[in-house]
PDB file of C-alpha atoms in Angstrom:
ATOM      1  CA  MET M   1     -13.408  -4.782  19.293  1.00  0.00           C
ATOM      2  CA  SER M   2      -9.610  -5.680  19.229  1.00  0.00           C
ATOM      3  CA  ASP M   3      -7.299  -2.759  19.109  1.00  0.00           C
ATOM      4  CA  THR M   4      -4.481  -5.052  17.387  1.00  0.00           C
ATOM      5  CA  LEU M   5      -4.643  -3.115  14.402  1.00  0.00           C
ATOM      6  CA  GLY M   6      -4.979   0.276  15.946  1.00  0.00           C
ATOM      7  CA  ALA M   7      -8.575   0.747  16.072  1.00  0.00           C
ATOM      8  CA  GLY M   8      -8.526   2.693  19.229  1.00  0.00           C
ATOM      9  CA  SER M   9     -11.201   5.625  19.481  1.00  0.00           C
ATOM     10  CA  LEU M  10     -10.822   7.911  16.297  1.00  0.00           C
ATOM     11  CA  LYS M  11     -14.175   9.811  16.828  1.00  0.00           C
ATOM     12  CA  GLY M  12     -13.714  13.426  16.301  1.00  0.00           C
ATOM     13  CA  THR M  13      -9.943  13.357  16.439  1.00  0.00           C
ATOM     14  CA  ALA M  14      -9.119  14.819  13.101  1.00  0.00           C
ATOM     15  CA  ARG M  15      -7.147  18.155  13.319  1.00  0.00           C
ATOM     16  CA  TYR M  16      -7.645  20.637  10.930  1.00  0.00           C
ATOM     17  CA  THR M  17      -4.842  22.901   9.811  1.00  0.00           C
ATOM     18  CA  TRP M  18      -4.275  25.274   6.883  1.00  0.00           C
ATOM     19  CA  GLY M  19      -1.413  25.293   4.006  1.00  0.00           C
ATOM     20  CA  GLY M  20      -1.660  28.757   2.403  1.00  0.00           C
ATOM     21  CA  ASP M  21      -4.844  29.588   0.846  1.00  0.00           C
ATOM     22  CA  GLU M  22      -5.558  26.748  -0.990  1.00  0.00           C
ATOM     23  CA  PHE M  23      -4.819  23.779   1.214  1.00  0.00           C
ATOM     24  CA  LEU M  24      -6.807  22.089   4.006  1.00  0.00           C
ATOM     25  CA  PHE M  25      -4.861  19.329   5.827  1.00  0.00           C
ATOM     26  CA  VAL M  26      -6.951  16.595   7.713  1.00  0.00           C
ATOM     27  CA  GLU M  27      -4.818  14.905  10.078  1.00  0.00           C
ATOM     28  CA  ILE M  28      -6.728  11.568  11.302  1.00  0.00           C
ATOM     29  CA  SER M  29      -4.123  10.290  13.531  1.00  0.00           C
ATOM     30  CA  GLU M  30      -0.071  10.556  14.231  1.00  0.00           C
ATOM     31  CA  ALA M  31      -0.030   7.189  14.170  1.00  0.00           C
ATOM     32  CA  MET M  32      -0.701   4.985  10.854  1.00  0.00           C
ATOM     33  CA  SER M  33      -3.476   2.316  11.564  1.00  0.00           C
ATOM     34  CA  LEU M  34      -6.227   0.229   9.517  1.00  0.00           C
ATOM     35  CA  ALA M  35      -8.707   2.311  11.248  1.00  0.00           C
ATOM     36  CA  ALA M  36      -7.072   5.429  10.634  1.00  0.00           C
ATOM     37  CA  ASN M  37      -6.680   4.747   6.893  1.00  0.00           C
ATOM     38  CA  PHE M  38     -10.006   3.659   6.574  1.00  0.00           C
ATOM     39  CA  LYS M  39     -11.608   6.981   7.977  1.00  0.00           C
ATOM     40  CA  SER M  40      -9.150   9.040   5.690  1.00  0.00           C
ATOM     41  CA  ASN M  41     -10.137   7.020   2.816  1.00  0.00           C
ATOM     42  CA  SER M  42     -14.119   7.229   3.810  1.00  0.00           C
ATOM     43  CA  MET M  43     -13.827  11.040   4.259  1.00  0.00           C
ATOM     44  CA  ALA M  44     -11.960  11.631   1.151  1.00  0.00           C
ATOM     45  CA  THR M  45     -14.702   9.316  -0.952  1.00  0.00           C
ATOM     46  CA  ARG M  46     -17.550  11.279   0.739  1.00  0.00           C
ATOM     47  CA  LEU M  47     -16.030  14.898   0.099  1.00  0.00           C
ATOM     48  CA  GLY M  48     -15.641  13.540  -3.595  1.00  0.00           C
ATOM     49  CA  ALA M  49     -19.192  12.484  -3.995  1.00  0.00           C
ATOM     50  CA  ARG M  50     -20.460  15.958  -2.600  1.00  0.00           C
ATOM     51  CA  ALA M  51     -18.719  17.505  -5.716  1.00  0.00           C
ATOM     52  CA  LEU M  52     -18.326  20.997  -3.904  1.00  0.00           C
ATOM     53  CA  ALA M  53     -17.490  23.755  -6.328  1.00  0.00           C
ATOM     54  CA  GLY M  54     -13.952  24.903  -5.901  1.00  0.00           C
ATOM     55  CA  VAL M  55     -12.815  21.321  -4.607  1.00  0.00           C
ATOM     56  CA  THR M  56      -9.945  20.849  -7.198  1.00  0.00           C
ATOM     57  CA  GLU M  57      -8.100  17.852  -5.560  1.00  0.00           C
ATOM     58  CA  ILE M  58      -8.475  15.348  -2.650  1.00  0.00           C
ATOM     59  CA  CYS M  59      -5.533  13.256  -1.629  1.00  0.00           C
ATOM     60  CA  PRO M  60      -5.823  10.333   0.931  1.00  0.00           C
ATOM     61  CA  ALA M  61      -2.919   9.345   2.585  1.00  0.00           C
ATOM     62  CA  ASN M  62      -1.846   6.897   5.257  1.00  0.00           C
ATOM     63  CA  ALA M  63      -3.735   8.817   8.175  1.00  0.00           C
ATOM     64  CA  SER M  64      -4.878  12.030   6.753  1.00  0.00           C
ATOM     65  CA  LEU M  65      -5.921  13.613   3.701  1.00  0.00           C
ATOM     66  CA  LEU M  66      -5.042  16.970   1.831  1.00  0.00           C
ATOM     67  CA  VAL M  67      -7.584  19.002  -0.035  1.00  0.00           C
ATOM     68  CA  ARG M  68      -6.762  21.811  -2.344  1.00  0.00           C
ATOM     69  CA  PHE M  69      -9.399  24.170  -3.465  1.00  0.00           C
ATOM     70  CA  ASP M  70      -9.940  27.252  -5.089  1.00  0.00           C
ATOM     71  CA  PRO M  71     -10.519  30.076  -2.596  1.00  0.00           C
ATOM     72  CA  ASP M  72     -12.365  32.567  -4.792  1.00  0.00           C
ATOM     73  CA  LEU M  73     -14.975  29.725  -5.455  1.00  0.00           C
ATOM     74  CA  LEU M  74     -15.267  28.091  -2.070  1.00  0.00           C
ATOM     75  CA  ASP M  75     -14.997  29.809   1.165  1.00  0.00           C
ATOM     76  CA  ALA M  76     -12.182  28.091   3.499  1.00  0.00           C
ATOM     77  CA  ALA M  77     -14.828  28.183   6.525  1.00  0.00           C
ATOM     78  CA  GLU M  78     -17.485  26.253   4.391  1.00  0.00           C
ATOM     79  CA  LEU M  79     -15.073  23.757   3.454  1.00  0.00           C
ATOM     80  CA  GLU M  80     -14.040  22.980   6.979  1.00  0.00           C
ATOM     81  CA  ALA M  81     -17.501  22.838   8.074  1.00  0.00           C
ATOM     82  CA  ALA M  82     -18.015  20.377   5.468  1.00  0.00           C
ATOM     83  CA  MET M  83     -15.554  18.076   6.269  1.00  0.00           C
ATOM     84  CA  ARG M  84     -16.479  18.203   9.955  1.00  0.00           C
ATOM     85  CA  GLU M  85     -19.713  17.085   9.000  1.00  0.00           C
ATOM     86  CA  ILE M  86     -18.396  14.630   6.770  1.00  0.00           C
ATOM     87  CA  GLU M  87     -16.248  13.338   9.732  1.00  0.00           C
ATOM     88  CA  VAL M  88     -19.364  12.989  11.975  1.00  0.00           C
ATOM     89  CA  GLU M  89     -20.725  10.940   9.185  1.00  0.00           C
ATOM     90  CA  VAL M  90     -17.992   8.480   9.060  1.00  0.00           C
ATOM     91  CA  ASP M  91     -17.464   8.049  12.623  1.00  0.00           C
ATOM     92  CA  ASN M  92     -21.274   7.625  13.009  1.00  0.00           C
ATOM     93  CA  THR M  93     -21.109   4.664  10.268  1.00  0.00           C
ATOM     94  CA  ALA M  94     -22.515   1.791  12.106  1.00  0.00           C
ATOM     95  CA  HIS M  95     -20.970  -0.907  10.206  1.00  0.00           C
ATOM     96  CA  PRO M  96     -17.942   0.456   8.346  1.00  0.00           C
ATOM     97  CA  VAL M  97     -17.387  -1.511   5.122  1.00  0.00           C
ATOM     98  CA  LEU M  98     -15.402  -0.954   1.773  1.00  0.00           C
ATOM     99  CA  ASN M  99     -16.322  -2.201  -1.636  1.00  0.00           C
ATOM    100  CA  THR M 100     -12.963  -3.119  -3.090  1.00  0.00           C
ATOM    101  CA  ARG M 101     -10.818  -5.445  -5.038  1.00  0.00           C
ATOM    102  CA  LEU M 102      -8.685  -8.273  -3.789  1.00  0.00           C
ATOM    103  CA  ILE M 103      -5.237  -8.660  -6.061  1.00  0.00           C
ATOM    104  CA  GLU M 104      -2.892 -11.181  -6.577  1.00  0.00           C
ATOM    105  CA  VAL M 105       0.569  -9.871  -7.363  1.00  0.00           C
ATOM    106  CA  PRO M 106       3.340 -12.365  -8.556  1.00  0.00           C
ATOM    107  CA  VAL M 107       6.695 -11.661  -7.262  1.00  0.00           C
ATOM    108  CA  TRP M 108       9.977 -13.453  -7.444  1.00  0.00           C
ATOM    109  CA  TYR M 109      11.794 -13.439  -4.249  1.00  0.00           C
ATOM    110  CA  ASP M 110      15.599 -13.044  -3.865  1.00  0.00           C
ATOM    111  CA  ASP M 111      16.044 -12.842  -7.655  1.00  0.00           C
ATOM    112  CA  PRO M 112      19.208 -12.055  -9.193  1.00  0.00           C
ATOM    113  CA  PHE M 113      18.429  -8.353 -10.265  1.00  0.00           C
ATOM    114  CA  THR M 114      17.610  -7.795  -6.529  1.00  0.00           C
ATOM    115  CA  ARG M 115      20.829  -9.345  -5.310  1.00  0.00           C
ATOM    116  CA  GLU M 116      22.850  -7.356  -7.911  1.00  0.00           C
ATOM    117  CA  THR M 117      21.291  -4.071  -6.863  1.00  0.00           C
ATOM    118  CA  GLY M 118      21.630  -4.904  -3.290  1.00  0.00           C
ATOM    119  CA  ALA M 119      25.526  -5.724  -3.901  1.00  0.00           C
ATOM    120  CA  ARG M 120      26.238  -2.333  -5.629  1.00  0.00           C
ATOM    121  CA  PHE M 121      24.930  -0.508  -2.322  1.00  0.00           C
ATOM    122  CA  ARG M 122      25.882  -2.320   0.312  1.00  0.00           C
ATOM    123  CA  SER M 123      28.305   0.319   1.534  1.00  0.00           C
ATOM    124  CA  GLY M 124      25.172   2.358   2.474  1.00  0.00           C
ATOM    125  CA  HIS M 125      23.534  -0.629   4.521  1.00  0.00           C
ATOM    126  CA  GLN M 126      23.363  -1.252   7.914  1.00  0.00           C
ATOM    127  CA  ARG M 127      24.897  -5.081   7.363  1.00  0.00           C
ATOM    128  CA  PRO M 128      27.497  -4.806   4.381  1.00  0.00           C
ATOM    129  CA  GLU M 129      27.602  -8.618   4.386  1.00  0.00           C
ATOM    130  CA  GLY M 130      24.697 -10.497   3.428  1.00  0.00           C
ATOM    131  CA  THR M 131      21.246  -9.147   1.668  1.00  0.00           C
ATOM    132  CA  ASP M 132      18.424  -7.165   2.331  1.00  0.00           C
ATOM    133  CA  LEU M 133      16.355 -10.269   3.080  1.00  0.00           C
ATOM    134  CA  ASP M 134      18.978 -12.081   5.525  1.00  0.00           C
ATOM    135  CA  PHE M 135      18.960  -8.383   7.404  1.00  0.00           C
ATOM    136  CA  ALA M 136      15.070  -8.398   7.334  1.00  0.00           C
ATOM    137  CA  ALA M 137      14.765 -11.909   8.659  1.00  0.00           C
ATOM    138  CA  GLU M 138      17.784 -10.847  11.573  1.00  0.00           C
ATOM    139  CA  VAL M 139      15.700  -7.555  12.735  1.00  0.00           C
ATOM    140  CA  ASN M 140      12.160  -9.462  12.824  1.00  0.00           C
ATOM    141  CA  ASN M 141      13.669 -12.206  14.937  1.00  0.00           C
ATOM    142  CA  LEU M 142      12.770 -14.825  12.238  1.00  0.00           C
ATOM    143  CA  SER M 143      15.077 -18.108  11.646  1.00  0.00           C
ATOM    144  CA  ASP M 144      16.214 -16.940   7.889  1.00  0.00           C
ATOM    145  CA  SER M 145      15.251 -14.982   4.887  1.00  0.00           C
ATOM    146  CA  ALA M 146      12.889 -18.154   3.749  1.00  0.00           C
ATOM    147  CA  GLU M 147      10.914 -17.626   6.902  1.00  0.00           C
ATOM    148  CA  PHE M 148      10.896 -13.713   6.194  1.00  0.00           C
ATOM    149  CA  ILE M 149       9.489 -14.358   2.706  1.00  0.00           C
ATOM    150  CA  ARG M 150       6.755 -16.641   4.044  1.00  0.00           C
ATOM    151  CA  ARG M 151       5.771 -14.139   6.197  1.00  0.00           C
ATOM    152  CA  HIS M 152       5.815 -11.578   3.768  1.00  0.00           C
ATOM    153  CA  HIS M 153       3.383 -13.335   1.437  1.00  0.00           C
ATOM    154  CA  SER M 154       1.050 -14.981   3.524  1.00  0.00           C
ATOM    155  CA  SER M 155      -1.184 -12.285   4.726  1.00  0.00           C
ATOM    156  CA  PRO M 156      -2.827  -9.430   3.036  1.00  0.00           C
ATOM    157  CA  TRP M 157      -1.895  -6.041   2.372  1.00  0.00           C
ATOM    158  CA  LEU M 158      -4.062  -3.090   2.286  1.00  0.00           C
ATOM    159  CA  VAL M 159      -2.981  -0.199  -0.204  1.00  0.00           C
ATOM    160  CA  SER M 160      -3.104   2.636   1.969  1.00  0.00           C
ATOM    161  CA  MET M 161      -1.990   5.490  -0.283  1.00  0.00           C
ATOM    162  CA  VAL M 162      -0.425   5.933  -3.885  1.00  0.00           C
ATOM    163  CA  GLY M 163       2.440   8.432  -4.515  1.00  0.00           C
ATOM    164  CA  PHE M 164       6.231   9.328  -4.273  1.00  0.00           C
ATOM    165  CA  VAL M 165       6.385   8.672  -7.835  1.00  0.00           C
ATOM    166  CA  ALA M 166       3.818   7.849 -10.193  1.00  0.00           C
ATOM    167  CA  GLY M 167       1.948   4.939  -9.382  1.00  0.00           C
ATOM    168  CA  LEU M 168       3.982   3.522  -6.372  1.00  0.00           C
ATOM    169  CA  PRO M 169       1.743   1.834  -3.675  1.00  0.00           C
ATOM    170  CA  PHE M 170       2.418   2.093   0.118  1.00  0.00           C
ATOM    171  CA  MET M 171       0.916  -1.026   1.345  1.00  0.00           C
ATOM    172  CA  PHE M 172      -0.005  -1.755   5.317  1.00  0.00           C
ATOM    173  CA  GLN M 173       0.181  -5.495   6.761  1.00  0.00           C
ATOM    174  CA  MET M 174      -3.207  -6.426   7.680  1.00  0.00           C
ATOM    175  CA  VAL M 175      -2.002  -8.317  10.680  1.00  0.00           C
ATOM    176  CA  PRO M 176      -1.893  -7.349  14.537  1.00  0.00           C
ATOM    177  CA  ARG M 177       0.813  -4.814  14.966  1.00  0.00           C
ATOM    178  CA  GLU M 178       2.805  -7.114  17.074  1.00  0.00           C
ATOM    179  CA  GLN M 179       2.936  -9.527  13.971  1.00  0.00           C
ATOM    180  CA  GLN M 180       3.672  -6.710  11.405  1.00  0.00           C
ATOM    181  CA  LEU M 181       7.236  -7.050   9.514  1.00  0.00           C
ATOM    182  CA  GLU M 182       9.154  -3.832  10.243  1.00  0.00           C
ATOM    183  CA  VAL M 183      12.437  -3.057   8.881  1.00  0.00           C
ATOM    184  CA  PRO M 184      14.488   0.326   8.915  1.00  0.00           C
ATOM    185  CA  LYS M 185      15.365   1.737   5.388  1.00  0.00           C
ATOM    186  CA  TYR M 186      18.729   2.028   4.197  1.00  0.00           C
ATOM    187  CA  LEU M 187      21.263   4.209   5.955  1.00  0.00           C
ATOM    188  CA  SER M 188      22.201   6.146   2.731  1.00  0.00           C
ATOM    189  CA  PRO M 189      19.592   6.001   0.082  1.00  0.00           C
ATOM    190  CA  ARG M 190      20.323   4.228  -3.320  1.00  0.00           C
ATOM    191  CA  THR M 191      20.851   6.309  -6.425  1.00  0.00           C
ATOM    192  CA  ASP M 192      19.330   3.256  -8.421  1.00  0.00           C
ATOM    193  CA  THR M 193      16.535   0.854  -7.730  1.00  0.00           C
ATOM    194  CA  PRO M 194      15.064  -1.383 -10.821  1.00  0.00           C
ATOM    195  CA  PRO M 195      11.552  -0.917 -11.665  1.00  0.00           C
ATOM    196  CA  LEU M 196       8.839  -3.485  -9.873  1.00  0.00           C
ATOM    197  CA  THR M 197      11.574  -3.980  -6.914  1.00  0.00           C
ATOM    198  CA  VAL M 198       9.414  -5.151  -4.032  1.00  0.00           C
ATOM    199  CA  GLY M 199      10.701  -2.872  -1.329  1.00  0.00           C
ATOM    200  CA  HIS M 200       9.875  -2.282   2.535  1.00  0.00           C
ATOM    201  CA  GLY M 201      10.734   0.524   4.671  1.00  0.00           C
ATOM    202  CA  GLY M 202       9.354   0.701   8.484  1.00  0.00           C
ATOM    203  CA  CYS M 203       5.825  -1.080   8.569  1.00  0.00           C
ATOM    204  CA  PHE M 204       5.306  -0.350   4.683  1.00  0.00           C
ATOM    205  CA  ALA M 205       5.637  -2.509   1.595  1.00  0.00           C
ATOM    206  CA  CYS M 206       6.226  -0.816  -1.597  1.00  0.00           C
ATOM    207  CA  ILE M 207       6.518  -1.600  -5.425  1.00  0.00           C
ATOM    208  CA  TYR M 208       8.719   0.788  -7.305  1.00  0.00           C
ATOM    209  CA  SER M 209       6.853   1.684  -9.980  1.00  0.00           C
ATOM    210  CA  VAL M 210       9.602   3.066 -11.835  1.00  0.00           C
ATOM    211  CA  ARG M 211      13.391   3.119 -11.850  1.00  0.00           C
ATOM    212  CA  GLY M 212      14.875   5.539  -9.785  1.00  0.00           C
ATOM    213  CA  ALA M 213      16.569   6.368  -6.337  1.00  0.00           C
ATOM    214  CA  GLY M 214      15.325   4.530  -3.153  1.00  0.00           C
ATOM    215  CA  GLY M 215      15.792   3.771   0.501  1.00  0.00           C
ATOM    216  CA  TYR M 216      13.712   0.849   1.107  1.00  0.00           C
ATOM    217  CA  GLN M 217      14.875  -2.710   1.852  1.00  0.00           C
ATOM    218  CA  MET M 218      14.499  -4.927  -1.382  1.00  0.00           C
ATOM    219  CA  PHE M 219      13.079  -8.511  -1.275  1.00  0.00           C
ATOM    220  CA  GLY M 220      12.278  -9.355  -5.050  1.00  0.00           C
ATOM    221  CA  ILE M 221      10.674  -8.293  -8.051  1.00  0.00           C
ATOM    222  CA  ALA M 222       7.374  -8.271  -8.924  1.00  0.00           C
ATOM    223  CA  ALA M 223       6.755  -9.598 -12.556  1.00  0.00           C
ATOM    224  CA  ALA M 224       4.053  -7.285 -14.037  1.00  0.00           C
ATOM    225  CA  PRO M 225       3.869  -3.888 -14.638  1.00  0.00           C
ATOM    226  CA  ILE M 226       1.811  -1.502 -12.103  1.00  0.00           C
ATOM    227  CA  PHE M 227       2.193   1.678 -14.324  1.00  0.00           C
ATOM    228  CA  ASP M 228       1.576   1.873 -18.134  1.00  0.00           C
ATOM    229  CA  PRO M 229       1.603   5.214 -19.275  1.00  0.00           C
ATOM    230  CA  ALA M 230       0.833   3.691 -22.729  1.00  0.00           C
ATOM    231  CA  GLN M 231      -2.096   1.708 -21.519  1.00  0.00           C
ATOM    232  CA  SER M 232      -1.365  -1.367 -23.456  1.00  0.00           C
ATOM    233  CA  LEU M 233      -2.682  -3.845 -21.104  1.00  0.00           C
ATOM    234  CA  ALA M 234      -6.286  -4.570 -20.468  1.00  0.00           C
ATOM    235  CA  ASP M 235      -5.950  -3.651 -16.554  1.00  0.00           C
ATOM    236  CA  PHE M 236      -4.757  -0.058 -17.597  1.00  0.00           C
ATOM    237  CA  LYS M 237      -7.423   0.588 -20.157  1.00  0.00           C
ATOM    238  CA  ASP M 238      -9.213   3.214 -17.701  1.00  0.00           C
ATOM    239  CA  PHE M 239      -6.028   4.770 -15.969  1.00  0.00           C
ATOM    240  CA  MET M 240      -2.476   4.406 -16.445  1.00  0.00           C
ATOM    241  CA  VAL M 241      -1.838   3.592 -12.535  1.00  0.00           C
ATOM    242  CA  PHE M 242      -3.081   0.314 -11.621  1.00  0.00           C
ATOM    243  CA  PHE M 243      -3.500   0.327  -7.823  1.00  0.00           C
ATOM    244  CA  LYS M 244      -6.040   2.675  -5.947  1.00  0.00           C
ATOM    245  CA  PRO M 245      -6.067   2.956  -2.304  1.00  0.00           C
ATOM    246  CA  GLY M 246      -8.202   0.538  -0.473  1.00  0.00           C
ATOM    247  CA  ASP M 247      -6.887  -2.318  -2.611  1.00  0.00           C
ATOM    248  CA  ILE M 248      -6.131  -5.359  -1.000  1.00  0.00           C
ATOM    249  CA  VAL M 249      -2.941  -7.061  -2.413  1.00  0.00           C
ATOM    250  CA  LYS M 250      -1.902 -10.707  -2.004  1.00  0.00           C
ATOM    251  CA  PHE M 251       1.727 -11.322  -3.030  1.00  0.00           C
ATOM    252  CA  ARG M 252       2.300 -14.799  -4.629  1.00  0.00           C
ATOM    253  CA  PRO M 253       5.879 -16.003  -4.985  1.00  0.00           C
ATOM    254  CA  VAL M 254       6.884 -17.236  -8.236  1.00  0.00           C
ATOM    255  CA  ILE M 255      10.050 -19.144  -9.446  1.00  0.00           C
ATOM    256  CA  GLU M 256      12.121 -18.008 -12.667  1.00  0.00           C
ATOM    257  CA  ASP M 257      10.309 -19.989 -15.097  1.00  0.00           C
ATOM    258  CA  GLU M 258       6.795 -18.452 -14.238  1.00  0.00           C
ATOM    259  CA  TYR M 259       8.405 -14.821 -14.093  1.00  0.00           C
ATOM    260  CA  LYS M 260       9.456 -15.158 -17.530  1.00  0.00           C
ATOM    261  CA  SER M 261       6.320 -16.542 -18.620  1.00  0.00           C
ATOM    262  CA  ILE M 262       4.443 -13.677 -17.248  1.00  0.00           C
ATOM    263  CA  LYS M 263       7.033 -11.280 -18.855  1.00  0.00           C
ATOM    264  CA  ASP M 264       6.325 -12.813 -22.306  1.00  0.00           C
ATOM    265  CA  GLN M 265       2.390 -12.375 -21.618  1.00  0.00           C
ATOM    266  CA  VAL M 266       3.182  -8.520 -20.691  1.00  0.00           C
ATOM    267  CA  GLU M 267       5.194  -8.350 -24.011  1.00  0.00           C
ATOM    268  CA  ALA M 268       2.499  -9.921 -26.091  1.00  0.00           C
ATOM    269  CA  GLY M 269      -0.307  -7.710 -24.205  1.00  0.00           C
ATOM    270  CA  THR M 270      -2.135 -10.251 -23.077  1.00  0.00           C
ATOM    271  CA  PHE M 271      -1.396 -10.391 -19.298  1.00  0.00           C
ATOM    272  CA  VAL M 272      -4.428  -9.667 -16.722  1.00  0.00           C
ATOM    273  CA  TYR M 273      -3.826  -9.616 -13.066  1.00  0.00           C
ATOM    274  CA  LYS M 274      -5.930 -11.971 -11.066  1.00  0.00           C
ATOM    275  CA  GLN M 275      -8.471  -9.760  -9.160  1.00  0.00           C
ATOM    276  CA  VAL M 276     -11.755 -10.456  -7.409  1.00  0.00           C
ATOM    277  CA  PRO M 277     -14.188  -7.834  -6.180  1.00  0.00           C
ATOM    278  CA  VAL M 278     -14.690  -8.221  -2.255  1.00  0.00           C
ATOM    279  CA  THR M 279     -16.365  -6.068   0.626  1.00  0.00           C
ATOM    280  CA  PHE M 280     -13.779  -5.367   3.314  1.00  0.00           C
ATOM    281  CA  ASP M 281     -15.630  -5.447   6.876  1.00  0.00           C
ATOM    282  CA  LEU M 282     -13.511  -3.351   9.223  1.00  0.00           C
ATOM    283  CA  ALA M 283     -15.145  -4.697  12.376  1.00  0.00           C
ATOM    284  CA  GLU M 284     -14.716  -8.200  11.462  1.00  0.00           C
ATOM    285  CA  ALA M 285     -10.975  -7.660  10.343  1.00  0.00           C
ATOM    286  CA  LEU M 286     -10.327  -5.739  13.867  1.00  0.00           C
ATOM    287  CA  GLY M 287     -12.401  -8.380  15.601  1.00  0.00           C
ATOM    288  CA  ASP M 288     -10.589 -11.498  14.534  1.00  0.00           C
ATOM    289  CA  PRO M 289      -7.748 -10.593  11.872  1.00  0.00           C
ATOM    290  CA  GLU M 290      -6.440 -14.245  11.583  1.00  0.00           C
ATOM    291  CA  SER M 291     -10.017 -15.933  10.986  1.00  0.00           C
ATOM    292  CA  TYR M 292     -10.943 -12.873   8.785  1.00  0.00           C
ATOM    293  CA  ASN M 293      -7.556 -12.945   6.523  1.00  0.00           C
ATOM    294  CA  THR M 294      -7.856 -16.579   6.116  1.00  0.00           C
ATOM    295  CA  LYS M 295     -11.768 -16.088   4.802  1.00  0.00           C
ATOM    296  CA  LEU M 296     -10.671 -13.048   2.660  1.00  0.00           C
ATOM    297  CA  LEU M 297      -8.193 -15.035   0.731  1.00  0.00           C
ATOM    298  CA  GLU M 298      -9.992 -17.823  -0.263  1.00  0.00           C
ATOM    299  CA  ASN M 299     -11.917 -15.305  -2.448  1.00  0.00           C
ATOM    300  CA  LEU M 300      -8.924 -15.699  -4.709  1.00  0.00           C
ATOM    301  CA  ASN M 301      -9.302 -19.435  -4.822  1.00  0.00           C
ATOM    302  CA  ASP M 302     -12.601 -18.947  -5.736  1.00  0.00           C
ATOM    303  CA  SER M 303     -12.208 -17.012  -8.719  1.00  0.00           C
TER     304      SER M 303
END
């Protein structure tokens, strides 16, 4: 198995530490990798399935998970023993797969809203001249911003966790580590970021779910909401937050006309995301990422 996506040996590597009387922190790895995130989410899912009395919250993250529990209902030692047992179960899974969904996200790259925001906060940027896309292309040794945009939308991204603000997905590019896009955050955080801005910090992509402060580089704007407290669109009928850890995202570039058309559909309440159920095979993905990604993304063409 290739280690290019960070597989390595994660068997028995989790560290168990406590936060006060109510939190158990399980650290899978110090570094984010596809395998570490897969293990974190698998342990969270199995813990949820056990429905232990006293467990009140399970929060999987990039390479760890946090469990909140009521010590009056569940003894701390019992919880830790259960988690260690679950870790062994996950480590011994012969053929790890994840039943999830592949989602197409329309993005207007290098749009005027992003440019205007970037211009307002240029004094807090590493490159006061140019745009965030220009800077991202430069630090990744790419020819220009167009090449960076192509690299950004041509591969799938795994939603590794959801948080920071309501509904914001952190996404990990599913390519060998040496091919991942990496860009530092702003030197000084912005006090404003438009909602649905597509951002990037370190190796993580994100979509800002709401307007607010931010420090990630800005590349474009998504056309449809990912957080809908009113649950007015069909994709939000079960929950106001669209993304879930384990979702796989394919960005699709759109131009101004299609962006406006999608906004009209959102306003009319008729927009639905293009998505298809898929079974993600970790071993196949780690063994031959390029071929696997090609096969994986073909599912959108067949839907």
